């Protein structure tokens, strides 16, 4: 069959979208229609409720089953990256004409691959407007959702928020709220559909009414810490902020009392975000408490958006031995403490084998947030990039300056980079001390999670080398203590 054979000449096609935000569905149907050479004025796009298009309401609904099917020899459909990225957002707009606009642009791209570059073109301008307005709506949802606490039937705590989005952005923002409030049980009710998270699974339900949501005070502590942690001084534009959150409403918002302070501190924090060099202008925190507090609001690198919380080092000021890992893992992120998961337990086992008491050491990480990717419901560890390690180095240096260890042990290449500011080969660096700029000694070995991934003779060999490294550190600590 050729591309044209099953197209009825002059027919008008109606595509019924299953959901108003189903971009993937639109893309599939649009690709087929383009491959069958169906021009934009012969397609209507109708979203649930059937109000998508005047023609579709009034004209004969021919149903989707009549859509032509492209033949095997159909030519590929061309769509620029820019179009796809704008289209993905624009598809979430509440404008009923959006899918027709997207189809028209996709159609035009087939004969003019540069049509998206014409800034004066009305279709290009319109898709840009839709994209902007959807992004703005998502931003408002992130910033202004307010949870109220309710008691569930079983007595457990549950948090409910009411939000009225302008566009179909609820589903696309589910991941943001799931990551941000991973350990809470919550519902976000909206007139465009609801999200429900119980700490493990996300569920959706149909539209809600304002009366379905509890009134009363939002949970103050939650919002203060949430707001100060999403506050990005580099984006601070007081005028824009007032426009979005008019000052007269500030009094109703628990976090509003933080705003003057945040604005006042924004300049300093912004300069700190520009580059690692400029960050030196920031005053280095002088105590472990001050470091811990600073870390709560640190957003200097993108990992900070990933985990549940920052994980500060643990141990006493003046500990002569500091252990540095790569970054908190899943367990550490949940408990807010370093080395409490499987790699930490293995480390404890080998430390105690060579006679080092971990409770006397200060244990921390090169990077203070858990970087991961979702695999189903599991959070899979992802290594931090060199840039992320270098960005977080400022905090590690602050910890070293306060704790003042005489011996530092780097577990793995990320930890070594966090301490040296450059990448070293573990094979070459292990077994001998490297002098750090403050006179303390750096010893380097592998990360215990590397041992966890091995088995058989390879594991035995690596465990022997690891315990030899720990024993050398133990000897050195004893020498320095004399
Ligand atoms: N791995 C690390 O490097 N650090 C931890 O805190 C836990 C696992």
Tab-separated table of C-alpha atoms and ligand atoms in Angstrom:
chain	number	residue	atom	x	y	z
A	1	UNK	CA	0.000	0.000	0.000
A	2	UNK	CA	1.364	3.475	-0.763
A	3	UNK	CA	1.062	6.449	1.526
A	4	UNK	CA	-1.858	7.907	-0.424
A	5	UNK	CA	-3.978	4.888	-1.159
A	6	UNK	CA	-6.135	4.909	1.951
A	7	UNK	CA	-6.695	8.671	2.098
A	8	UNK	CA	-10.224	9.709	1.129
A	9	UNK	CA	-9.889	12.698	-1.124
A	10	UNK	CA	-11.322	15.854	0.461
A	11	UNK	CA	-12.222	14.034	3.701
A	12	UNK	CA	-12.038	15.828	6.996
A	13	UNK	CA	-10.456	13.851	9.804
A	14	UNK	CA	-11.247	14.227	13.487
A	15	UNK	CA	-8.756	13.039	16.081
A	16	UNK	CA	-10.097	12.522	19.597
A	17	UNK	CA	-7.370	12.870	22.203
A	18	UNK	CA	-7.797	10.551	25.206
A	19	UNK	CA	-6.426	13.190	27.605
A	20	UNK	CA	-5.922	16.929	27.177
A	21	UNK	CA	-2.209	16.556	28.024
A	22	UNK	CA	-1.472	13.501	25.876
A	23	UNK	CA	1.354	14.846	23.764
A	24	UNK	CA	2.591	11.351	22.837
A	25	UNK	CA	-0.814	10.489	21.403
A	26	UNK	CA	-0.912	13.729	19.388
A	27	UNK	CA	2.602	13.063	18.082
A	28	UNK	CA	1.724	9.553	16.898
A	29	UNK	CA	-1.444	10.659	15.114
A	30	UNK	CA	0.207	13.767	13.671
A	31	UNK	CA	3.080	11.692	12.279
A	32	UNK	CA	0.654	9.313	10.526
A	33	UNK	CA	-1.427	12.136	9.079
A	34	UNK	CA	1.625	13.979	7.770
A	35	UNK	CA	2.890	10.770	6.203
A	36	UNK	CA	-0.477	10.457	4.458
A	37	UNK	CA	-0.228	14.069	3.221
A	38	UNK	CA	-3.334	15.261	5.056
A	39	UNK	CA	-3.117	19.071	5.152
A	40	UNK	CA	-3.832	20.983	8.394
A	41	UNK	CA	-7.177	22.365	7.206
A	42	UNK	CA	-8.506	18.813	6.911
A	43	UNK	CA	-7.817	17.729	10.499
A	44	UNK	CA	-9.627	18.650	13.730
A	45	UNK	CA	-8.205	17.823	17.117
A	46	UNK	CA	-10.742	17.238	19.875
A	47	UNK	CA	-9.899	16.803	23.517
A	48	UNK	CA	-12.084	15.005	26.100
A	49	UNK	CA	-15.357	16.826	26.508
A	50	UNK	CA	-15.462	17.307	22.759
A	51	UNK	CA	-14.879	21.046	22.866
A	52	UNK	CA	-11.613	21.077	20.972
A	53	UNK	CA	-12.703	22.487	17.704
A	54	UNK	CA	-15.730	24.309	16.262
A	55	UNK	CA	-15.644	22.339	13.071
A	56	UNK	CA	-15.584	19.052	14.948
A	57	UNK	CA	-18.605	20.045	17.009
A	58	UNK	CA	-20.658	21.088	14.062
A	59	UNK	CA	-19.422	18.867	11.316
A	60	UNK	CA	-19.816	15.141	10.929
A	61	UNK	CA	-17.656	13.306	13.411
A	62	UNK	CA	-15.957	10.629	11.393
A	63	UNK	CA	-14.181	9.075	14.336
A	64	UNK	CA	-10.600	8.181	14.731
A	65	UNK	CA	-10.868	4.704	13.265
A	66	UNK	CA	-11.132	6.347	9.878
A	67	UNK	CA	-7.747	7.958	10.072
A	68	UNK	CA	-5.586	6.974	7.137
A	69	UNK	CA	-2.718	4.609	7.858
A	70	UNK	CA	0.660	5.450	6.322
A	71	UNK	CA	2.145	2.859	4.027
A	72	UNK	CA	5.428	1.119	4.684
A	73	UNK	CA	7.117	3.353	2.133
A	74	UNK	CA	5.966	6.560	3.863
A	75	UNK	CA	8.702	9.138	4.212
A	76	UNK	CA	10.013	10.006	7.677
A	77	UNK	CA	8.563	13.063	9.382
A	78	UNK	CA	10.951	15.911	10.120
A	79	UNK	CA	10.697	17.908	13.345
A	80	UNK	CA	13.423	20.136	14.710
A	81	UNK	CA	14.554	19.803	18.324
A	82	UNK	CA	13.332	23.306	18.986
A	83	UNK	CA	9.882	22.495	17.680
A	84	UNK	CA	9.678	19.336	19.785
A	85	UNK	CA	10.697	21.061	22.957
A	86	UNK	CA	8.229	23.935	22.468
A	87	UNK	CA	5.492	21.553	21.324
A	88	UNK	CA	5.777	19.357	24.422
A	89	UNK	CA	4.928	22.339	26.624
A	90	UNK	CA	2.506	24.050	24.271
A	91	UNK	CA	0.448	20.828	24.187
A	92	UNK	CA	-0.312	21.385	27.882
A	93	UNK	CA	-1.823	24.832	27.311
A	94	UNK	CA	-5.573	25.259	27.751
A	95	UNK	CA	-5.931	26.970	24.354
A	96	UNK	CA	-8.335	24.781	22.360
A	97	UNK	CA	-6.479	25.531	19.146
A	98	UNK	CA	-3.122	24.290	20.381
A	99	UNK	CA	-3.085	20.877	18.687
A	100	UNK	CA	-4.100	22.430	15.356
A	101	UNK	CA	-1.289	24.950	15.736
A	102	UNK	CA	1.198	22.171	16.443
A	103	UNK	CA	0.025	20.192	13.456
A	104	UNK	CA	0.223	23.243	11.191
A	105	UNK	CA	3.787	23.902	12.270
A	106	UNK	CA	4.766	20.269	11.872
A	107	UNK	CA	3.244	20.303	8.399
A	108	UNK	CA	5.167	23.433	7.485
A	109	UNK	CA	8.423	21.977	8.822
A	110	UNK	CA	8.253	19.236	6.187
A	111	UNK	CA	8.768	21.749	3.362
A	112	UNK	CA	10.741	24.350	5.299
A	113	UNK	CA	13.002	22.887	7.972
A	114	UNK	CA	13.945	26.416	9.131
A	115	UNK	CA	10.437	27.774	9.607
A	116	UNK	CA	10.866	27.800	13.411
A	117	UNK	CA	13.659	30.341	13.020
A	118	UNK	CA	11.326	33.065	11.744
A	119	UNK	CA	10.607	35.008	14.916
A	120	UNK	CA	8.002	37.179	13.180
A	121	UNK	CA	5.940	34.234	11.975
A	122	UNK	CA	2.551	34.266	13.784
A	123	UNK	CA	2.569	30.473	14.340
A	124	UNK	CA	6.080	30.552	15.751
A	125	UNK	CA	5.187	33.455	17.987
A	126	UNK	CA	2.081	31.674	19.194
A	127	UNK	CA	3.837	28.416	20.084
A	128	UNK	CA	6.442	30.432	21.995
A	129	UNK	CA	3.697	32.221	23.924
A	130	UNK	CA	2.013	28.937	24.803
A	131	UNK	CA	5.304	27.427	25.947
A	132	UNK	CA	6.090	30.415	28.124
A	133	UNK	CA	2.706	30.501	29.723
A	134	UNK	CA	2.819	26.760	30.532
A	135	UNK	CA	6.278	27.092	32.073
A	136	UNK	CA	5.062	29.994	34.146
A	137	UNK	CA	2.074	27.993	35.350
A	138	UNK	CA	4.356	25.112	36.431
A	139	UNK	CA	6.573	27.560	38.243
A	140	UNK	CA	3.542	28.896	40.125
A	141	UNK	CA	2.498	25.394	41.058
A	142	UNK	CA	5.971	24.691	42.472
A	143	UNK	CA	5.974	27.917	44.415
A	144	UNK	CA	2.409	28.295	45.643
A	145	UNK	CA	1.016	24.870	46.443
A	146	UNK	CA	0.163	24.889	50.181
A	147	UNK	CA	-0.364	21.685	52.148
A	148	UNK	CA	-2.749	21.466	55.084
A	149	UNK	CA	-2.538	18.572	57.492
A	150	UNK	CA	-5.532	16.231	57.773
A	151	UNK	CA	-6.042	13.029	59.744
A	152	UNK	CA	-6.770	10.017	57.596
A	153	UNK	CA	-9.376	7.450	58.668
A	154	UNK	CA	-6.565	5.210	59.969
A	155	UNK	CA	-5.186	8.101	62.058
A	156	UNK	CA	-2.098	8.575	59.844
A	157	UNK	CA	-0.933	12.056	58.853
A	158	UNK	CA	-1.886	13.189	55.389
A	159	UNK	CA	-1.309	16.541	53.711
A	160	UNK	CA	-3.718	18.063	51.241
A	161	UNK	CA	-3.231	21.055	48.974
A	162	UNK	CA	-5.573	22.890	46.645
A	163	UNK	CA	-4.225	24.476	43.481
A	164	UNK	CA	-5.885	25.975	40.401
A	165	UNK	CA	-3.615	25.650	37.391
A	166	UNK	CA	-4.372	27.635	34.257
A	167	UNK	CA	-3.199	24.791	32.045
A	168	UNK	CA	-2.978	20.983	31.932
A	169	UNK	CA	0.187	20.847	33.998
A	170	UNK	CA	-0.795	18.636	36.926
A	171	UNK	CA	0.451	15.289	35.651
A	172	UNK	CA	3.670	16.669	34.238
A	173	UNK	CA	4.554	18.077	37.661
A	174	UNK	CA	3.872	14.885	39.604
A	175	UNK	CA	7.564	13.935	39.614
A	176	UNK	CA	8.601	17.289	41.049
A	177	UNK	CA	6.312	16.959	44.078
A	178	UNK	CA	7.070	13.272	44.485
A	179	UNK	CA	10.812	14.010	44.731
A	180	UNK	CA	10.318	17.065	46.904
A	181	UNK	CA	7.923	15.433	49.385
A	182	UNK	CA	9.018	11.818	48.938
A	183	UNK	CA	8.528	10.819	52.560
A	184	UNK	CA	5.132	12.410	53.117
A	185	UNK	CA	1.699	11.149	52.275
A	186	UNK	CA	-0.051	13.905	50.318
A	187	UNK	CA	-2.722	14.844	47.792
A	188	UNK	CA	-2.775	17.805	45.453
A	189	UNK	CA	-6.361	18.554	44.443
A	190	UNK	CA	-7.073	20.614	41.364
A	191	UNK	CA	-10.050	21.237	39.070
A	192	UNK	CA	-8.038	19.544	36.301
A	193	UNK	CA	-7.382	16.283	38.173
A	194	UNK	CA	-5.661	15.244	41.379
A	195	UNK	CA	-2.429	13.567	42.444
A	196	UNK	CA	-2.089	11.312	45.489
A	197	UNK	CA	1.246	10.085	46.867
A	198	UNK	CA	1.496	7.660	49.787
A	199	UNK	CA	5.294	7.544	50.012
A	200	UNK	CA	5.483	4.675	47.513
A	201	UNK	CA	3.017	5.046	44.670
A	202	UNK	CA	1.464	7.891	42.760
A	203	UNK	CA	-2.239	7.721	42.011
A	204	UNK	CA	-4.367	10.056	39.936
A	205	UNK	CA	-8.038	10.878	40.282
A	206	UNK	CA	-10.506	13.113	38.472
A	207	UNK	CA	-11.138	16.837	39.002
A	208	UNK	CA	-11.833	18.125	42.515
A	209	UNK	CA	-13.697	21.163	43.833
A	210	UNK	CA	-12.312	23.728	46.213
A	211	UNK	CA	-14.673	22.477	48.949
A	212	UNK	CA	-12.964	19.066	48.759
A	213	UNK	CA	-9.757	20.565	50.133
A	214	UNK	CA	-9.371	21.454	53.811
A	215	UNK	CA	-9.135	25.093	54.799
A	216	UNK	CA	-7.160	26.306	57.799
A	217	UNK	CA	-3.523	27.118	58.226
A	218	UNK	CA	-0.868	25.643	55.999
A	219	UNK	CA	1.824	23.658	57.783
A	220	UNK	CA	4.200	26.436	58.732
A	221	UNK	CA	7.431	24.615	59.412
A	222	UNK	CA	7.140	22.578	56.255
A	223	UNK	CA	6.621	25.621	54.116
A	224	UNK	CA	9.315	27.705	55.656
A	225	UNK	CA	11.948	25.062	55.012
A	226	UNK	CA	10.548	24.267	51.564
A	227	UNK	CA	10.413	27.876	50.496
A	228	UNK	CA	13.844	28.847	51.693
A	229	UNK	CA	15.257	25.782	50.010
A	230	UNK	CA	13.724	26.542	46.591
A	231	UNK	CA	14.614	30.216	46.815
A	232	UNK	CA	17.164	30.896	44.094
A	233	UNK	CA	18.856	34.252	44.580
A	234	UNK	CA	20.193	34.221	41.030
A	235	UNK	CA	16.622	34.452	39.800
A	236	UNK	CA	15.547	37.097	42.228
A	237	UNK	CA	13.640	39.877	40.548
A	238	UNK	CA	11.711	41.657	43.221
A	239	UNK	CA	9.223	43.227	40.762
A	240	UNK	CA	8.423	39.896	39.165
A	241	UNK	CA	8.144	38.266	42.541
A	242	UNK	CA	5.692	40.885	43.759
A	243	UNK	CA	3.669	40.495	40.579
A	244	UNK	CA	3.370	36.778	41.121
A	245	UNK	CA	2.912	36.919	44.823
A	246	UNK	CA	1.341	40.303	45.543
A	247	UNK	CA	2.576	41.718	48.801
A	248	UNK	CA	-0.940	41.945	50.246
A	249	UNK	CA	-1.021	38.117	50.302
A	250	UNK	CA	2.293	37.748	52.081
A	251	UNK	CA	0.677	37.830	55.484
A	252	UNK	CA	-1.241	34.632	54.688
A	253	UNK	CA	1.840	32.750	53.685
A	254	UNK	CA	3.920	31.160	56.400
A	255	UNK	CA	7.125	31.573	54.451
A	256	UNK	CA	6.499	35.256	53.753
A	257	UNK	CA	8.315	36.335	56.884
A	258	UNK	CA	11.449	34.818	55.380
A	259	UNK	CA	11.260	36.958	52.262
A	260	UNK	CA	12.875	40.198	53.458
A	261	UNK	CA	15.731	38.190	54.940
A	262	UNK	CA	16.139	36.152	51.782
A	263	UNK	CA	16.135	39.250	49.604
A	264	UNK	CA	18.697	40.872	51.855
A	265	UNK	CA	20.970	37.844	51.657
A	266	UNK	CA	20.354	37.242	47.989
A	267	UNK	CA	23.165	39.375	46.660
A	268	UNK	CA	25.788	37.521	48.621
A	269	UNK	CA	24.321	34.166	47.754
A	270	UNK	CA	24.019	35.013	44.105
A	271	UNK	CA	27.649	35.964	43.767
A	272	UNK	CA	28.437	32.679	45.440
A	273	UNK	CA	26.573	30.814	42.747
A	274	UNK	CA	28.323	32.366	39.809
A	275	UNK	CA	31.574	30.418	40.002
A	276	UNK	CA	33.609	28.506	42.492
A	277	UNK	CA	36.125	31.374	42.643
A	278	UNK	CA	33.463	33.935	43.342
A	279	UNK	CA	32.090	31.669	46.040
A	280	UNK	CA	35.087	32.386	48.144
A	281	UNK	CA	33.484	35.777	48.735
A	282	UNK	CA	30.911	33.989	50.794
A	283	UNK	CA	31.913	33.792	54.344
A	284	UNK	CA	32.968	30.285	55.171
A	285	UNK	CA	30.852	28.895	58.004
A	286	UNK	CA	32.876	28.596	61.180
A	287	UNK	CA	31.115	25.751	62.970
A	288	UNK	CA	29.619	22.385	62.092
A	289	UNK	CA	26.174	23.740	62.947
A	290	UNK	CA	26.615	26.659	60.570
A	291	UNK	CA	27.756	24.285	57.809
A	292	UNK	CA	24.752	22.027	58.403
A	293	UNK	CA	22.412	25.014	58.237
A	294	UNK	CA	24.033	26.349	55.084
A	295	UNK	CA	23.725	22.970	53.418
A	296	UNK	CA	19.975	22.843	53.985
A	297	UNK	CA	19.465	25.763	51.616
A	298	UNK	CA	22.398	25.123	49.279
A	299	UNK	CA	21.317	24.992	45.640
A	300	UNK	CA	24.738	25.532	44.084
A	301	UNK	CA	24.445	22.496	41.862
A	302	UNK	CA	21.520	20.577	40.346
A	303	UNK	CA	21.914	17.526	42.629
A	304	UNK	CA	20.412	19.532	45.439
A	305	UNK	CA	17.044	19.218	43.704
A	306	UNK	CA	17.376	15.435	43.637
A	307	UNK	CA	17.545	14.063	47.130
A	308	UNK	CA	15.284	14.501	50.121
A	309	UNK	CA	17.826	16.438	52.140
A	310	UNK	CA	21.480	17.376	52.383
A	311	UNK	CA	23.532	14.915	54.421
A	312	UNK	CA	26.043	16.593	56.665
A	313	UNK	CA	29.160	14.862	57.991
A	314	UNK	CA	29.052	13.211	61.395
A	315	UNK	CA	31.639	13.300	64.140
A	316	UNK	CA	33.392	15.660	66.515
A	317	UNK	CA	35.383	18.834	65.998
A	318	UNK	CA	39.030	17.916	66.597
A	319	UNK	CA	38.684	14.302	65.389
A	320	UNK	CA	42.162	13.420	64.130
A	321	UNK	CA	40.770	11.113	61.428
A	322	UNK	CA	38.329	12.105	58.693
A	323	UNK	CA	36.720	9.634	56.288
A	324	UNK	CA	35.378	11.023	53.034
A	325	UNK	CA	33.006	9.073	50.785
A	326	UNK	CA	31.459	10.006	47.470
A	327	UNK	CA	27.896	11.066	48.263
A	328	UNK	CA	24.999	9.888	50.450
A	329	UNK	CA	23.117	6.883	49.097
A	330	UNK	CA	19.460	5.963	49.353
A	331	UNK	CA	19.632	5.035	53.086
A	332	UNK	CA	21.754	8.045	53.978
A	333	UNK	CA	19.325	10.339	52.161
A	334	UNK	CA	16.428	8.853	54.104
A	335	UNK	CA	18.106	8.979	57.500
A	336	UNK	CA	20.140	12.161	56.997
A	337	UNK	CA	23.355	10.468	58.209
A	338	UNK	CA	26.455	9.367	56.290
A	339	UNK	CA	27.447	5.721	55.852
A	340	UNK	CA	24.390	4.046	57.351
A	341	UNK	CA	23.595	1.854	54.311
A	342	UNK	CA	25.285	-1.339	53.025
A	343	UNK	CA	28.536	0.387	51.960
A	344	UNK	CA	28.754	2.059	55.385
A	345	UNK	CA	28.211	-1.256	57.161
A	346	UNK	CA	30.964	-2.893	55.142
A	347	UNK	CA	33.261	0.005	55.921
A	348	UNK	CA	32.539	-0.367	59.651
A	349	UNK	CA	33.313	-4.060	59.466
A	350	UNK	CA	36.755	-3.568	57.884
A	351	UNK	CA	37.592	-0.556	60.046
A	352	UNK	CA	36.924	-2.576	63.166
A	353	UNK	CA	38.948	-5.507	61.750
A	354	UNK	CA	42.042	-3.279	61.637
A	355	UNK	CA	41.213	-1.683	64.988
A	356	UNK	CA	39.839	1.721	63.949
A	357	UNK	CA	36.823	2.896	65.915
A	358	UNK	CA	34.618	4.794	63.479
A	359	UNK	CA	32.831	6.638	66.262
A	360	UNK	CA	36.125	8.463	66.922
A	361	UNK	CA	36.357	9.620	63.299
A	362	UNK	CA	34.563	12.357	61.402
A	363	UNK	CA	32.759	10.797	58.409
A	364	UNK	CA	31.478	12.853	55.510
A	365	UNK	CA	31.111	12.913	51.737
A	366	UNK	CA	32.560	14.841	48.795
A	367	UNK	CA	29.015	15.677	47.665
A	368	UNK	CA	26.280	16.300	50.191
A	369	UNK	CA	23.172	15.339	48.252
A	370	UNK	CA	22.061	11.981	46.855
A	371	UNK	CA	22.156	11.922	43.065
A	372	UNK	CA	19.937	9.263	41.576
A	373	UNK	CA	17.618	8.319	38.772
A	374	UNK	CA	14.267	6.554	39.158
A	375	UNK	CA	14.037	2.972	37.943
A	376	UNK	CA	10.415	2.063	38.577
A	377	UNK	CA	10.067	2.765	42.279
A	378	UNK	CA	13.788	2.395	42.992
A	379	UNK	CA	16.239	5.245	43.271
A	380	UNK	CA	19.403	4.210	41.468
A	381	UNK	CA	22.662	5.880	42.479
A	382	UNK	CA	24.294	8.064	39.840
A	383	UNK	CA	27.869	9.254	40.161
A	384	UNK	CA	28.318	12.988	40.579
A	385	UNK	CA	30.083	14.805	37.759
A	386	UNK	CA	33.501	16.415	38.285
A	387	UNK	CA	31.762	19.804	38.208
A	388	UNK	CA	29.325	18.786	40.932
A	389	UNK	CA	32.172	17.480	43.087
A	390	UNK	CA	34.137	20.691	42.556
A	391	UNK	CA	31.102	22.789	43.439
A	392	UNK	CA	30.571	20.901	46.694
A	393	UNK	CA	34.273	21.102	47.579
A	394	UNK	CA	33.609	24.437	49.256
A	395	UNK	CA	31.579	22.627	51.927
A	396	UNK	CA	34.115	19.841	52.359
A	397	UNK	CA	36.838	22.419	52.863
A	398	UNK	CA	34.667	24.192	55.400
A	399	UNK	CA	34.275	20.906	57.306
A	400	UNK	CA	38.017	20.242	57.191
A	401	UNK	CA	38.764	23.757	58.407
A	402	UNK	CA	36.463	23.257	61.417
A	403	UNK	CA	37.312	19.623	62.285
A	404	UNK	CA	41.071	19.920	61.533
A	405	UNK	CA	41.832	16.208	61.035
A	406	UNK	CA	45.469	15.134	60.767
A	407	UNK	CA	44.689	12.188	58.504
A	408	UNK	CA	42.010	12.134	55.819
A	409	UNK	CA	40.972	8.944	54.038
A	410	UNK	CA	39.369	9.315	50.608
A	411	UNK	CA	37.156	6.405	49.622
A	412	UNK	CA	37.167	6.258	45.837
A	413	UNK	CA	37.921	8.641	43.000
A	414	UNK	CA	35.109	11.148	43.675
A	415	UNK	CA	36.247	11.596	47.276
A	416	UNK	CA	39.859	12.028	46.150
A	417	UNK	CA	38.773	14.671	43.645
A	418	UNK	CA	36.754	16.453	46.333
A	419	UNK	CA	39.891	16.704	48.435
A	420	UNK	CA	42.487	17.425	45.758
A	421	UNK	CA	40.447	19.375	43.212
A	422	UNK	CA	41.752	17.108	40.459
A	423	UNK	CA	41.288	13.521	39.368
A	424	UNK	CA	43.855	10.946	40.514
A	425	UNK	CA	44.263	7.276	39.760
A	426	UNK	CA	43.437	5.233	42.853
A	427	UNK	CA	45.868	2.508	41.788
A	428	UNK	CA	48.716	4.995	41.701
A	429	UNK	CA	47.740	7.083	44.711
A	430	UNK	CA	46.932	4.375	47.258
A	431	UNK	CA	49.352	3.166	49.934
A	432	UNK	CA	51.226	6.424	50.507
A	433	UNK	CA	50.219	9.774	51.986
A	434	UNK	CA	49.688	12.942	49.940
A	435	UNK	CA	50.268	16.179	51.815
A	436	UNK	CA	47.306	18.563	51.725
A	437	UNK	CA	47.707	22.328	51.774
A	438	UNK	CA	46.898	22.580	55.501
A	439	UNK	CA	49.603	20.057	56.402
A	440	UNK	CA	47.247	17.129	56.964
A	441	UNK	CA	47.781	13.821	55.149
A	442	UNK	CA	45.498	12.384	52.525
A	443	UNK	CA	45.331	8.621	52.067
A	444	UNK	CA	43.403	7.205	49.163
A	445	UNK	CA	41.704	3.831	48.718
A	446	UNK	CA	38.746	2.340	46.882
A	447	UNK	CA	35.128	2.897	47.849
A	448	UNK	CA	33.521	0.017	49.803
A	449	UNK	CA	30.619	-0.073	47.314
A	450	UNK	CA	33.201	-1.217	44.739
A	451	UNK	CA	33.915	-4.248	46.964
A	452	UNK	CA	30.179	-4.918	47.217
A	453	UNK	CA	29.990	-5.281	43.451
A	454	UNK	CA	32.734	-7.936	43.292
A	455	UNK	CA	32.701	-11.594	44.199
A	456	UNK	CA	34.980	-14.630	44.211
A	457	UNK	CA	38.757	-14.260	44.044
A	458	UNK	CA	38.531	-10.709	42.648
A	459	UNK	CA	36.676	-9.625	45.768
A	460	UNK	CA	39.118	-11.418	48.078
A	461	UNK	CA	42.039	-9.712	46.389
A	462	UNK	CA	40.461	-6.251	46.570
A	463	UNK	CA	39.325	-6.720	50.171
A	464	UNK	CA	42.907	-7.635	51.119
A	465	UNK	CA	44.222	-4.458	49.452
A	466	UNK	CA	41.502	-2.380	51.097
A	467	UNK	CA	42.246	-3.701	54.588
A	468	UNK	CA	45.983	-3.169	53.950
A	469	UNK	CA	45.190	0.497	53.144
A	470	UNK	CA	43.144	0.802	56.342
A	471	UNK	CA	45.899	-0.841	58.373
A	472	UNK	CA	48.453	1.639	56.996
A	473	UNK	CA	46.167	4.495	58.051
A	474	UNK	CA	45.781	2.945	61.512
A	475	UNK	CA	49.577	2.747	61.877
A	476	UNK	CA	49.959	6.363	60.814
A	477	UNK	CA	47.272	7.537	63.228
A	478	UNK	CA	49.067	5.713	66.052
A	479	UNK	CA	52.383	7.348	65.079
A	480	UNK	CA	50.835	10.812	65.025
A	481	UNK	CA	49.180	10.237	68.393
A	482	UNK	CA	52.516	9.501	70.057
B	1	LIG	N1	28.525	5.926	50.062
B	1	LIG	C1	29.193	7.067	50.323
B	1	LIG	O1	30.135	7.431	49.640
B	1	LIG	N2	28.794	7.792	51.348
B	1	LIG	C2	27.797	7.464	52.139
B	1	LIG	O2	27.483	8.220	53.043
B	1	LIG	C3	27.143	6.248	51.862
B	1	LIG	C4	27.515	5.494	50.814
